[in-house]
Short mmCIF file of N, CA and C in Angstrom, two decimals:
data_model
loop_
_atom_site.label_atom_id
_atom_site.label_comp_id
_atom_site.label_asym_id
_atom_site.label_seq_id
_atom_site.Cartn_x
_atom_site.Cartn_y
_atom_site.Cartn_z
N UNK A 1059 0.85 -1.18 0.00
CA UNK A 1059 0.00 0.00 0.00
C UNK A 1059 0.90 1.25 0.00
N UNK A 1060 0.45 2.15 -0.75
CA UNK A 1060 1.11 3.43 -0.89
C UNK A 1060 1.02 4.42 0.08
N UNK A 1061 2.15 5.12 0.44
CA UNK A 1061 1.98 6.36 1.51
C UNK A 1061 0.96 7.41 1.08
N UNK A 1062 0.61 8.29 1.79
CA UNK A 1062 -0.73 9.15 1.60
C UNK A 1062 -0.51 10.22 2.52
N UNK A 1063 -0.59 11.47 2.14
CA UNK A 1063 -0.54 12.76 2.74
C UNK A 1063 -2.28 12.55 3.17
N UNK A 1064 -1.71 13.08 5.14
CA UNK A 1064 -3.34 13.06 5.56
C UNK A 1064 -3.08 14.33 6.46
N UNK A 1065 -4.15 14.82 5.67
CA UNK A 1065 -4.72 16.55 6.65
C UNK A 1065 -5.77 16.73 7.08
N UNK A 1066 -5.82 16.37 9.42
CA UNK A 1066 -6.53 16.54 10.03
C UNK A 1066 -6.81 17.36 10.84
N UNK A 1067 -8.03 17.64 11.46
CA UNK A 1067 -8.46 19.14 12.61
C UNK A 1067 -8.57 18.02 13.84
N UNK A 1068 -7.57 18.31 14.43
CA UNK A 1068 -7.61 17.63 15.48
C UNK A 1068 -8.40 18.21 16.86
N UNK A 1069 -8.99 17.62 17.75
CA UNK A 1069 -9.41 18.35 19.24
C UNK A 1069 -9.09 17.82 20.05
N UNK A 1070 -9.37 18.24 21.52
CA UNK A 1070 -8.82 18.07 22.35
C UNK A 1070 -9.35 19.09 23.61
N UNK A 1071 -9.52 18.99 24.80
CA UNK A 1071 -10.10 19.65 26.01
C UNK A 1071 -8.87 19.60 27.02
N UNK A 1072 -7.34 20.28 26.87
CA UNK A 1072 -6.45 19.63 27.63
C UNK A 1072 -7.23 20.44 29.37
N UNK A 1073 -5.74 19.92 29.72
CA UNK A 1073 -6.17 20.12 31.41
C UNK A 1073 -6.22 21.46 32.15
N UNK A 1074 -6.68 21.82 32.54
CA UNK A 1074 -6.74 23.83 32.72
C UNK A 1074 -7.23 24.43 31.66
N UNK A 1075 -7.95 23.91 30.77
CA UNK A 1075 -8.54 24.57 29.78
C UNK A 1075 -10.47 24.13 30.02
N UNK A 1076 -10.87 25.51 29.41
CA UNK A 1076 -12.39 25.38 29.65
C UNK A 1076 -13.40 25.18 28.05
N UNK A 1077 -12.58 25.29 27.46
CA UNK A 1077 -13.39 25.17 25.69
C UNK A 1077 -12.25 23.92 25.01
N UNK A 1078 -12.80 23.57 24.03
CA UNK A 1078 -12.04 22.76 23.46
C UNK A 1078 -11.37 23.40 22.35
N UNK A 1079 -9.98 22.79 22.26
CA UNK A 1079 -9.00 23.54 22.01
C UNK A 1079 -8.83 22.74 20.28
N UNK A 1080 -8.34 23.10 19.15
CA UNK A 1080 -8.01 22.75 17.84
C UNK A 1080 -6.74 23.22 17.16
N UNK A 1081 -6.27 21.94 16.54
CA UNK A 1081 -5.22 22.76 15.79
C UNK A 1081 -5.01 21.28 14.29
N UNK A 1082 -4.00 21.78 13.28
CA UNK A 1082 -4.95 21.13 12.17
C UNK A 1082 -2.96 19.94 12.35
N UNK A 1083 -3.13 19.00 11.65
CA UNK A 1083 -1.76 18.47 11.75
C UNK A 1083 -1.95 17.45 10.03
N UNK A 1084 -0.55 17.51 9.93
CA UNK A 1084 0.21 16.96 8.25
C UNK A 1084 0.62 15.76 8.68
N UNK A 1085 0.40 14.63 7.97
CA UNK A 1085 1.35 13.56 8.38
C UNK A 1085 1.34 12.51 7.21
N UNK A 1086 2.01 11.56 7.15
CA UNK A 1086 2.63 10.81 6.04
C UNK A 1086 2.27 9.04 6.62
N UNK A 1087 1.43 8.05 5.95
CA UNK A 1087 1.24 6.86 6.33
C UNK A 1087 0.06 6.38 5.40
N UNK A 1088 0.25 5.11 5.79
CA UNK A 1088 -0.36 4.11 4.23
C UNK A 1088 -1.96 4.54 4.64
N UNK A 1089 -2.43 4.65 5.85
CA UNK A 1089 -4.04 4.94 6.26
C UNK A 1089 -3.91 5.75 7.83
N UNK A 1090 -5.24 5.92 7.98
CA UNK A 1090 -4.99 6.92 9.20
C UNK A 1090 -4.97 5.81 10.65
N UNK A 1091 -4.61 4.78 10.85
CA UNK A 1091 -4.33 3.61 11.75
C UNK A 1091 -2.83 3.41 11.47
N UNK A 1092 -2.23 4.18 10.59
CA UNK A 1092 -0.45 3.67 10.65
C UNK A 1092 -0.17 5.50 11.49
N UNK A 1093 -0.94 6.40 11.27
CA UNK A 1093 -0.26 7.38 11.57
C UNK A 1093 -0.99 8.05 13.36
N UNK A 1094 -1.72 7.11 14.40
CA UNK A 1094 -1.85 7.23 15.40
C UNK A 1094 -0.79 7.36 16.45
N UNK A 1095 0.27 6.76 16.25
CA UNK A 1095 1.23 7.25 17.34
C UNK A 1095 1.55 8.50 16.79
N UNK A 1096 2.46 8.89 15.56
CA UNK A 1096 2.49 10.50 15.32
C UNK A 1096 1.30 11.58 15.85
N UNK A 1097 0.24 11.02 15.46
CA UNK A 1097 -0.87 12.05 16.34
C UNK A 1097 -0.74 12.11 17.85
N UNK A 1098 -0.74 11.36 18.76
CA UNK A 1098 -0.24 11.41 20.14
C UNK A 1098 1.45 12.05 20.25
N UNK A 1099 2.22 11.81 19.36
CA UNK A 1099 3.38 12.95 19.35
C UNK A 1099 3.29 14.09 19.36
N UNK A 1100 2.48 14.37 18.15
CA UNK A 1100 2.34 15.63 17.99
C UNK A 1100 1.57 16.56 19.09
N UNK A 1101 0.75 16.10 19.78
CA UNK A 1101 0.10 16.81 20.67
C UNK A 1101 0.00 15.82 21.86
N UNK A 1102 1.26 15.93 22.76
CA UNK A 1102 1.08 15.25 24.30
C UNK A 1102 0.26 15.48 25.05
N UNK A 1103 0.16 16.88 25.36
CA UNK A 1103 -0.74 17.00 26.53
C UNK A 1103 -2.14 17.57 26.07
N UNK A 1104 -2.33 16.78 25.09
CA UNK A 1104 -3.27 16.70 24.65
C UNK A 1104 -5.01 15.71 25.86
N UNK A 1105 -4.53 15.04 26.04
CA UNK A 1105 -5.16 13.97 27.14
C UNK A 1105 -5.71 13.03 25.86
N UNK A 1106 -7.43 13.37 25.85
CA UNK A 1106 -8.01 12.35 25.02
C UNK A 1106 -8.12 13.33 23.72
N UNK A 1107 -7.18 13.05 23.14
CA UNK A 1107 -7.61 13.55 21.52
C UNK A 1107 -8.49 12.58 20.67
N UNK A 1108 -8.92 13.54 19.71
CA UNK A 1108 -9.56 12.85 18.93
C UNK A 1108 -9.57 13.68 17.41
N UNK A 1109 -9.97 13.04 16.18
CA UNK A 1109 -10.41 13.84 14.90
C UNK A 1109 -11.75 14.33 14.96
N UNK A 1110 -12.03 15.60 14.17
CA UNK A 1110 -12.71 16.37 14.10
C UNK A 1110 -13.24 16.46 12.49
N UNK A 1111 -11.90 16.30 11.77
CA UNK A 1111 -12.21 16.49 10.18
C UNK A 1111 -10.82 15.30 9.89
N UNK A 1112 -10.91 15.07 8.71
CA UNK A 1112 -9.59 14.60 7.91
C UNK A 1112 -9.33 14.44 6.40
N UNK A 1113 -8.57 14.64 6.04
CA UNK A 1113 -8.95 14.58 4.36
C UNK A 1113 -7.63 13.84 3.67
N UNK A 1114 -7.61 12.86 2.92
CA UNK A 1114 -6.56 12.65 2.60
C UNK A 1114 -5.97 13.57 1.34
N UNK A 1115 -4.93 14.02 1.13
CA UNK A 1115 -4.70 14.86 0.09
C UNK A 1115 -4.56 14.38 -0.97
N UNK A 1116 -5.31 13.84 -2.38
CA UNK A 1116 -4.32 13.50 -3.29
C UNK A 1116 -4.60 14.59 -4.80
N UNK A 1117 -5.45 15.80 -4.39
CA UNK A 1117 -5.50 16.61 -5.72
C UNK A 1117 -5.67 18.21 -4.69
N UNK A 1118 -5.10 19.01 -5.46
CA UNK A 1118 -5.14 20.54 -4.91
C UNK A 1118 -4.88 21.51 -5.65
N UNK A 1119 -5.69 22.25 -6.55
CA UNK A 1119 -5.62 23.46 -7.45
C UNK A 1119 -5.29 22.62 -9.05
N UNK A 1120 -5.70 21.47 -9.29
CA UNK A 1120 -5.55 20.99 -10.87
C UNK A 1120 -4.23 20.54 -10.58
N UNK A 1121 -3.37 19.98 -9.40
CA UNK A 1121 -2.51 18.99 -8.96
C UNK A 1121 -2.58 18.14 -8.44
N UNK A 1122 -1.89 16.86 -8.86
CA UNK A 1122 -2.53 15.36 -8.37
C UNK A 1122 -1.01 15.06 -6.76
N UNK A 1123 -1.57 15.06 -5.92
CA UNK A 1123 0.14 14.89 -5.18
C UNK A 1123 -0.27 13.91 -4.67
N UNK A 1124 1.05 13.19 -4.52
CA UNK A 1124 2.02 12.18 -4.40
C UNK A 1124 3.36 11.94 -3.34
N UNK A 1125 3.19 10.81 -2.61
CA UNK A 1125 4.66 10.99 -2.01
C UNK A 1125 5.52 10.27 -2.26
N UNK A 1126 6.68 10.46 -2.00
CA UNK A 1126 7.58 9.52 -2.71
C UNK A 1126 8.75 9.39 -1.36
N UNK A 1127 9.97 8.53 -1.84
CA UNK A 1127 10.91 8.81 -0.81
C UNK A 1127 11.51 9.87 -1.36
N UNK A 1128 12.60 10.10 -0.21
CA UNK A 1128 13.12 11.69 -0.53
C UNK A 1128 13.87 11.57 -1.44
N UNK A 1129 13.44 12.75 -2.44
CA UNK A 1129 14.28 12.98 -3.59
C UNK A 1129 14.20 14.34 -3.44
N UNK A 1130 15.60 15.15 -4.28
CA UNK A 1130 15.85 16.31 -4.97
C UNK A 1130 14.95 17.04 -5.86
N UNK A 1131 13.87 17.72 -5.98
CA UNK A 1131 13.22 18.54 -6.98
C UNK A 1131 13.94 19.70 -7.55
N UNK A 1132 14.51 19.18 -8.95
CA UNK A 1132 15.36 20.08 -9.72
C UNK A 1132 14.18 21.44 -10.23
N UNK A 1133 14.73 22.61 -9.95
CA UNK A 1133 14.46 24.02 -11.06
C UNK A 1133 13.53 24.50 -9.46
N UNK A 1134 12.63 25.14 -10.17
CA UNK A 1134 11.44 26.10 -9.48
C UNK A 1134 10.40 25.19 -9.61
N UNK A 1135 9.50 25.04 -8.56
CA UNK A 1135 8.38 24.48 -8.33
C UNK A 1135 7.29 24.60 -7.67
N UNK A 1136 6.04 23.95 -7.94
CA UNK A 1136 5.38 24.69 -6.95
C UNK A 1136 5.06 24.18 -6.04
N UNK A 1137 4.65 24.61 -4.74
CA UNK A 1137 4.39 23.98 -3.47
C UNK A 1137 3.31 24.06 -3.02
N UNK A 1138 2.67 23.09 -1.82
CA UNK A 1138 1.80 23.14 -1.21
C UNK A 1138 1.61 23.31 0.18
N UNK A 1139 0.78 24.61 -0.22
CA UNK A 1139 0.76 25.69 1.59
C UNK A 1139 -0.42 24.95 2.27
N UNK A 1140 -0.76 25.90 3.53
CA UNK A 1140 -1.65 25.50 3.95
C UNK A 1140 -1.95 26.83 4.61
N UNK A 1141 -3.05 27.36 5.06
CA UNK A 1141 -3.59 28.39 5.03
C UNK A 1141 -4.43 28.93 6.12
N UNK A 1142 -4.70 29.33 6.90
CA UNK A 1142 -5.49 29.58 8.16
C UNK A 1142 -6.11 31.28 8.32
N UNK A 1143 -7.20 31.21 7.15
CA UNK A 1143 -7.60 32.91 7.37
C UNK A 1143 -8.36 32.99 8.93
N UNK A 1144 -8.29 34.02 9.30
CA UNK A 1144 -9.07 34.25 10.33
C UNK A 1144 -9.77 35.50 10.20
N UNK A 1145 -11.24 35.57 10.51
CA UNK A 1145 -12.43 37.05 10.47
C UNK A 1145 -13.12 36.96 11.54
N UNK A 1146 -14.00 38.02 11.43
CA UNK A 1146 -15.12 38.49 12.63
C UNK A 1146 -16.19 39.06 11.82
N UNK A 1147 -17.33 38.40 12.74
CA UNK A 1147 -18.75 38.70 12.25
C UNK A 1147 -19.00 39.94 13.54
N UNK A 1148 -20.27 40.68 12.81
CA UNK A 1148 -20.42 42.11 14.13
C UNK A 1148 -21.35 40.78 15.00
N UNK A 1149 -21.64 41.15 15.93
CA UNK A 1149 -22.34 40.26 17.18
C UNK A 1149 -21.87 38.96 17.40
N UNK A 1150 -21.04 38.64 17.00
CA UNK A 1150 -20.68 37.51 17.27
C UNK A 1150 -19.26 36.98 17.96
N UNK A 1151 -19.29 36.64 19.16
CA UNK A 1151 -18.15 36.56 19.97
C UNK A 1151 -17.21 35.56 19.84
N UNK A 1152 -16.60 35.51 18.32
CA UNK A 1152 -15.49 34.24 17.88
C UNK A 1152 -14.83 34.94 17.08
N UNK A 1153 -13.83 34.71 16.97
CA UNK A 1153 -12.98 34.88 15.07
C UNK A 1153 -13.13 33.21 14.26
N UNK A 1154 -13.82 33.38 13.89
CA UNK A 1154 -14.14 32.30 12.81
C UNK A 1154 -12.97 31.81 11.42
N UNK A 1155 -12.60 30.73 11.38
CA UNK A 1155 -11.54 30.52 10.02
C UNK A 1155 -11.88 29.79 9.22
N UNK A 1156 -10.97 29.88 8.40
CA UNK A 1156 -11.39 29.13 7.11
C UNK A 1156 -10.34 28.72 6.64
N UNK A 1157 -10.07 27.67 6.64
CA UNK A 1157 -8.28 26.75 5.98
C UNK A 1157 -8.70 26.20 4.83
N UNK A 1158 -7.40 26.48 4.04
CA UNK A 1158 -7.06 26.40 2.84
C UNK A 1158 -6.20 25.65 2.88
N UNK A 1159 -5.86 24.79 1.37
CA UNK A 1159 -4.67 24.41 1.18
C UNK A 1159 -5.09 24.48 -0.25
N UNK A 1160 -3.40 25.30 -0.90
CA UNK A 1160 -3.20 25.70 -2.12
C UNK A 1160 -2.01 25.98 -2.87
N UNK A 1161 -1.99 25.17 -3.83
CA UNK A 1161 -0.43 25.32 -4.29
C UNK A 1161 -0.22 26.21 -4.87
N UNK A 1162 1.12 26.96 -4.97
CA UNK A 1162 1.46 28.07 -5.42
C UNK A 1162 2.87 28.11 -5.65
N UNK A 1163 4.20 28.84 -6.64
CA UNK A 1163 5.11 28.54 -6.19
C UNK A 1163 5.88 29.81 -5.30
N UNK A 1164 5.43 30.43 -4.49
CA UNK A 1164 5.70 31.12 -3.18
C UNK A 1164 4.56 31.43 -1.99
N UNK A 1165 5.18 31.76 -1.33
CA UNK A 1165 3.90 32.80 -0.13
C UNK A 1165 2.98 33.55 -0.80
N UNK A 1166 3.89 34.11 -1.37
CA UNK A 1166 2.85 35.78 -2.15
C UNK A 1166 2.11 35.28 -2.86
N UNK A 1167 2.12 34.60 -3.68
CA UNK A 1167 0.83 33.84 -4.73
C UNK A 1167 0.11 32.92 -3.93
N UNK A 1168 0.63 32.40 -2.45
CA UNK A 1168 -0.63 31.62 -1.91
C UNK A 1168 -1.30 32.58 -1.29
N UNK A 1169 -0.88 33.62 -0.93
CA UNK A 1169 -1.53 34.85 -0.17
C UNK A 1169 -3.00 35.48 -1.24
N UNK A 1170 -2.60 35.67 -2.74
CA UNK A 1170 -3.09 35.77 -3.57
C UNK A 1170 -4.67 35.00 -3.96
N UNK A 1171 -3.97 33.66 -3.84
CA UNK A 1171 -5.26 32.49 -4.05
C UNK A 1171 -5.81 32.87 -2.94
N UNK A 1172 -5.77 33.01 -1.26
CA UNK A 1172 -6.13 33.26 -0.16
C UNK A 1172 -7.41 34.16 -0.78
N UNK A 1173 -6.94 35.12 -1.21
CA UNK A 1173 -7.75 36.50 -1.10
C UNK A 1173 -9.19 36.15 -2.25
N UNK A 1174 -8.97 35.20 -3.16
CA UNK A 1174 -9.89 35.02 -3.80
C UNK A 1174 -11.14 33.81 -3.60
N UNK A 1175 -10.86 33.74 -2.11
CA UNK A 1175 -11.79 32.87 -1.67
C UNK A 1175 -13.11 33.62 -0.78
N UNK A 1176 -14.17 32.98 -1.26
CA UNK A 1176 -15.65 33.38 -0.57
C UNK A 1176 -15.32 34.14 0.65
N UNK A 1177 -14.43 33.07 1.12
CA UNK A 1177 -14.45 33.78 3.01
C UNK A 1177 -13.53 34.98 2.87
N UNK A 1178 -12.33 35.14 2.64
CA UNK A 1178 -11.66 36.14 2.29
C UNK A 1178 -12.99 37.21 2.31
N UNK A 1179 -13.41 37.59 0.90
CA UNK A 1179 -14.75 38.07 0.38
C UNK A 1179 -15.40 38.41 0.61
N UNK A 1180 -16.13 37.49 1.66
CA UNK A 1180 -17.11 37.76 2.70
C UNK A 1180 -16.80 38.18 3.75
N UNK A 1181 -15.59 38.27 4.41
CA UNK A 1181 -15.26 38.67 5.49
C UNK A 1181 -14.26 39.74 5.87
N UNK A 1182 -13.75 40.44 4.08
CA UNK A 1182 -13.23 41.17 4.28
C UNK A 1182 -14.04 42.58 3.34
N UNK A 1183 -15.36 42.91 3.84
CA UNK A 1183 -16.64 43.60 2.99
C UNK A 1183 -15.88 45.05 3.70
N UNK A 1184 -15.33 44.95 4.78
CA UNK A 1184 -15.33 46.35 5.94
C UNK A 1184 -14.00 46.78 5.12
N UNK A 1185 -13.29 46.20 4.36
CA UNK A 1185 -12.04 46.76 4.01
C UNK A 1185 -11.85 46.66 2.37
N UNK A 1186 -12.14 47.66 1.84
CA UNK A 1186 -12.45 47.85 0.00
C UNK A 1186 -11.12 48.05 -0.03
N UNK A 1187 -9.90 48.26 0.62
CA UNK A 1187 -8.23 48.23 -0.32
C UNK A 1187 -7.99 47.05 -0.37
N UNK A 1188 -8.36 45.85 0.05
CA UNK A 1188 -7.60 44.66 -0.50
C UNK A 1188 -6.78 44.24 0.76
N UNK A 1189 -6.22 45.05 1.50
CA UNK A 1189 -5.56 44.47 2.20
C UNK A 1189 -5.86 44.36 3.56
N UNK A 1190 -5.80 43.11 4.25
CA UNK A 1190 -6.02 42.80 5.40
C UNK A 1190 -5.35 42.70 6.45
N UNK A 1191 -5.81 43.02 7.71
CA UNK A 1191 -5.36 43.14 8.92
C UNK A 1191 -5.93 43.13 10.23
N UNK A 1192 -5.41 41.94 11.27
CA UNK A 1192 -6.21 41.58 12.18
C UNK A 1192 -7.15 42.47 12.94
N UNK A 1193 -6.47 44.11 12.71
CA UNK A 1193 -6.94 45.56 14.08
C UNK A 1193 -8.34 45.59 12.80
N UNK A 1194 -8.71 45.86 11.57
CA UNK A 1194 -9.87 46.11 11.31
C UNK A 1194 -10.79 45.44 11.72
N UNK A 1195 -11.81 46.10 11.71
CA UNK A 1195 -13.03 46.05 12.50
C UNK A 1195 -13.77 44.63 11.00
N UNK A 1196 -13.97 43.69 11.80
CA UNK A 1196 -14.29 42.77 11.18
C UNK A 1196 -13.58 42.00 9.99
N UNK A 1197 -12.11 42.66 10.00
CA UNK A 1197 -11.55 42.40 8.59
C UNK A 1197 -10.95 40.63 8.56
N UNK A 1198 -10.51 40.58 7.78
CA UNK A 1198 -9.81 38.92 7.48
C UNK A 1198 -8.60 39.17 7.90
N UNK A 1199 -7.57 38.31 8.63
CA UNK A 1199 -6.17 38.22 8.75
C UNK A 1199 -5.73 36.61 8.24
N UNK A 1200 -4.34 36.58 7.40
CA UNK A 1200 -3.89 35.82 7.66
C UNK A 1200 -3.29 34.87 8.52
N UNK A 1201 -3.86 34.17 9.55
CA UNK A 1201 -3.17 33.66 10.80
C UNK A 1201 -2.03 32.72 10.52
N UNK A 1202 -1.52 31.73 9.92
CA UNK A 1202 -0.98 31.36 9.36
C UNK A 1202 -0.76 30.63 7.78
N UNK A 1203 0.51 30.58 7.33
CA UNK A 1203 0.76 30.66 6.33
C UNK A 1203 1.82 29.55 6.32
N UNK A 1204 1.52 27.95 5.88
CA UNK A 1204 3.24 27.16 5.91
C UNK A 1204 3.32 26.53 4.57
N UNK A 1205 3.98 26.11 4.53
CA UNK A 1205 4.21 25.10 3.29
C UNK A 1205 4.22 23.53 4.01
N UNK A 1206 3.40 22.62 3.78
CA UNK A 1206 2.78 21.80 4.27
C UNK A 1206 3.90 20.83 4.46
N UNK A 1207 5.38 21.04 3.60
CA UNK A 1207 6.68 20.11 3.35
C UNK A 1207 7.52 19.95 5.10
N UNK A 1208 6.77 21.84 5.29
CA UNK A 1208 7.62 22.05 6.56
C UNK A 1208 7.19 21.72 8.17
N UNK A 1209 5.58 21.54 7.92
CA UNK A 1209 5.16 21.05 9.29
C UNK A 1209 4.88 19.82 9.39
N UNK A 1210 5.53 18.69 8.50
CA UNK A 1210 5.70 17.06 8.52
C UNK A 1210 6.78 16.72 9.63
N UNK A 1211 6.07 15.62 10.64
CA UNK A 1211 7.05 15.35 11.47
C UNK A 1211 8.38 15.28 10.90
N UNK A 1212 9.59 15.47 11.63
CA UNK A 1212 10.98 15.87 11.72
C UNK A 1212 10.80 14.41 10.83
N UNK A 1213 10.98 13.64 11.25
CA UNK A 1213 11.46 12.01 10.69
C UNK A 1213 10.74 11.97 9.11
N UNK A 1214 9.41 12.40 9.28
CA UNK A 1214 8.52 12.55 7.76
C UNK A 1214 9.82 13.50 6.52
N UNK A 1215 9.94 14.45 7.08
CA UNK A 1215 10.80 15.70 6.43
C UNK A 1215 11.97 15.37 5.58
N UNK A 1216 12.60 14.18 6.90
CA UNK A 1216 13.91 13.80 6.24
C UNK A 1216 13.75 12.58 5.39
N UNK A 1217 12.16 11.79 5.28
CA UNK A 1217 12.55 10.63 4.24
C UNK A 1217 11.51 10.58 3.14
N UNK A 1218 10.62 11.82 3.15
CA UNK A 1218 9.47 11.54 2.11
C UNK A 1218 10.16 13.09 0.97
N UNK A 1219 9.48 13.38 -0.27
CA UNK A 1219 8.94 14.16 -0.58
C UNK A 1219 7.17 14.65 -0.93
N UNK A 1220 6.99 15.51 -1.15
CA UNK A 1220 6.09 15.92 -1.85
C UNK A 1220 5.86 16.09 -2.88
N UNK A 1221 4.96 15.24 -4.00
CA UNK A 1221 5.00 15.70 -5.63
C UNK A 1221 4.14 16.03 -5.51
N UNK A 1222 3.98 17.13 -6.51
CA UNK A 1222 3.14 17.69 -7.19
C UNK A 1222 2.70 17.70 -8.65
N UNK A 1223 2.23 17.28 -9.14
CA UNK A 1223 1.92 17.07 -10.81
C UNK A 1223 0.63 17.89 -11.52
N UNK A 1224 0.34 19.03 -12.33
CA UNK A 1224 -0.23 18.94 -12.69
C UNK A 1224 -1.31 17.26 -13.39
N UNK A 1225 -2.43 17.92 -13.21
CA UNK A 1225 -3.17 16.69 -13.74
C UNK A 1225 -4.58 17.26 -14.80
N UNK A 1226 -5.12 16.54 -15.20
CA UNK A 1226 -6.63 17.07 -15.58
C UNK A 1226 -7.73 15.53 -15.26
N UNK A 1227 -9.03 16.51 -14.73
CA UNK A 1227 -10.25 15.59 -14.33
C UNK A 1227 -9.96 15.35 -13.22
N UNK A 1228 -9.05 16.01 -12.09
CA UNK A 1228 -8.98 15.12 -10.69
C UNK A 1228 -9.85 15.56 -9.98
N UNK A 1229 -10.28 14.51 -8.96
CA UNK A 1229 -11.60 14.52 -8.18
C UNK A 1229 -11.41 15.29 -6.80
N UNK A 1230 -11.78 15.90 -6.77
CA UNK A 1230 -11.58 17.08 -5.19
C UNK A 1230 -11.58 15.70 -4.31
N UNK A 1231 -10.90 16.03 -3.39
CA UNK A 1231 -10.42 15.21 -2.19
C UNK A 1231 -11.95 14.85 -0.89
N UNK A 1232 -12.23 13.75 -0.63
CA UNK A 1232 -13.41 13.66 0.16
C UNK A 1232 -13.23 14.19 1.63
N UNK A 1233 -14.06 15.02 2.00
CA UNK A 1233 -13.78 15.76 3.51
C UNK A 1233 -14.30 14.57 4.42
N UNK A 1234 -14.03 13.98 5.53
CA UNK A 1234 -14.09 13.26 6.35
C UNK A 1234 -14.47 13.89 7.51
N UNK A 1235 -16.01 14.74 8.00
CA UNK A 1235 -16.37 15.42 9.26
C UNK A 1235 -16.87 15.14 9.97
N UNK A 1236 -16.79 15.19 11.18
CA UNK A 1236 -17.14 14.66 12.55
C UNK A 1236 -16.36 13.57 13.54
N UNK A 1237 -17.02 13.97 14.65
CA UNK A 1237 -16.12 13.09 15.82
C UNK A 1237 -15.71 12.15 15.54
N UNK A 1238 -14.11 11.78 15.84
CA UNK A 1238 -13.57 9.84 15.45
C UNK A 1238 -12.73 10.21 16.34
N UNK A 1239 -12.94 8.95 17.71
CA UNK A 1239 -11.85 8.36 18.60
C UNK A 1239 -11.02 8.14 18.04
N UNK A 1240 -10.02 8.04 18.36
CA UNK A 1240 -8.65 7.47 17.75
C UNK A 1240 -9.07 5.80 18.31
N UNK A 1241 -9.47 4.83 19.33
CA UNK A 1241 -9.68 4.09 19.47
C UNK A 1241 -10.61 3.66 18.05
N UNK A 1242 -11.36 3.65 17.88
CA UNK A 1242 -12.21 3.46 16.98
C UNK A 1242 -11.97 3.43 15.57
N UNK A 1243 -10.68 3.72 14.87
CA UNK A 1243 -10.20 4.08 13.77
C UNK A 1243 -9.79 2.19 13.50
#
C-alpha cells in the first residue's frame, strides 16, 4: 500500500482549559491507523484527543500529489501551503476561520489564491483596499501561512517528498467530518 498525505483538525479539552481547544496536523502513512502514534506525538498534553475532520490529500488546485521517498526537486516548483484565514462577524463573539490548502510557487501567490476565496470576500466587505489586517473592524487576517513540506514530522521531512503534478479531471479530495476516537479508527 502506498503512503498518503493526511490533513486533520484535530481536538482536544487539555487540562486547565475550559473550551475545546483545535489545531490542524500533516502527516505521512499508508491509512490513518499507521499514523496514530504520530498524532499522540504531535500533541502530548493533549489527554483524550480525537479527529474532528480529515482529508486525505491526493488533488489541490488541478494537482494530483504524491509521495515519494526523498528525492531532490530540480528548477522552481510549486508547493503546497496551507492556510489559516481568520475574520469576525459584528455580534458575534469568535474569530471564525477558514483553511485552505493551495499550491502556489511562493507565499505571495498563496496569499493571492487566499484572497480570492468566498471567506476572504465575505469577510473582508469592511475593508475595499484589498488588504487585510487583524486591528480592522471585522476584517480577514492571515493567521498562518506554511508550506505543508515544513510542518511534517521531523522524521517525515527527512525521508518523504512531496509531488506535485499537474493533472486534468482530478476529483476534489473527500472531507471526512465529525467526531472519530482514535480508538475506533
Amino acid at each position: 500500500m502506498a503512503n498518503k498525505l493526511f490533513y486533520l483538525l484535530l481536538g482536544c479539552t487539555p487540562a486547565g482549559r475550559h473550551t475545546e481547544q483545535h489545531d490542524v496536523f500533516f502527516c505521512i502513512g499508508r491509512d490513518l491507523k499507521d499514523i496514530i502514534p504520530d498524532i499522540k506525538v504531535f500533541w502530548p498534553e493533549s489527554g483524550k484527543i480525537h479527529i474532528d475532520s480529515w482529508r486525505e490529500v491526493t488533488a489541490v488546485d488541478g494537482f494530483r500529489i504524491s509521495i515519494t521517498e526523498k528525492q531532490a526537486i530540480p528548477g522552481k516548483h510549486q508547493q503546497l501551503f496551507f492556510i489559516n484565514l481568520g475574520g469576525y462577524l459584528p455580534g458575534s463573539f469568535e474569530e471564525h476561520h477558514y483553511k485552505l490548502l493551495t499550491v502556489a510557487a511562493d507565499m505571495s501567490q498563496a496569499i493571492r489564491n487566499a484572497k480570492q476565496t468566498s471567506f476572504y470576500k465575505d469577510y473582508n466587505t469592511e475593508n475595499k483596499s484589498g488588504v487585510s489586517h487583524v486591528d480592522d473592524k471585522y476584517g480577514v487576517d492571515v493567521d498562518e501561512i506554511l508550506n505543508v513540506a515544513d510542518i511534517l514530522p521531523a522524521y517525515q521531512k527527512e525521508r518523504f517528498s512531496i509531488i506535485l503534478e499537474p493533472g486534468k479531471g482530478l476529483v476534489e479530495d473527500a472531507l471526512h467530518i465529525g467526531y472519530l476516537k482514535l480508538d475506533k479508527i
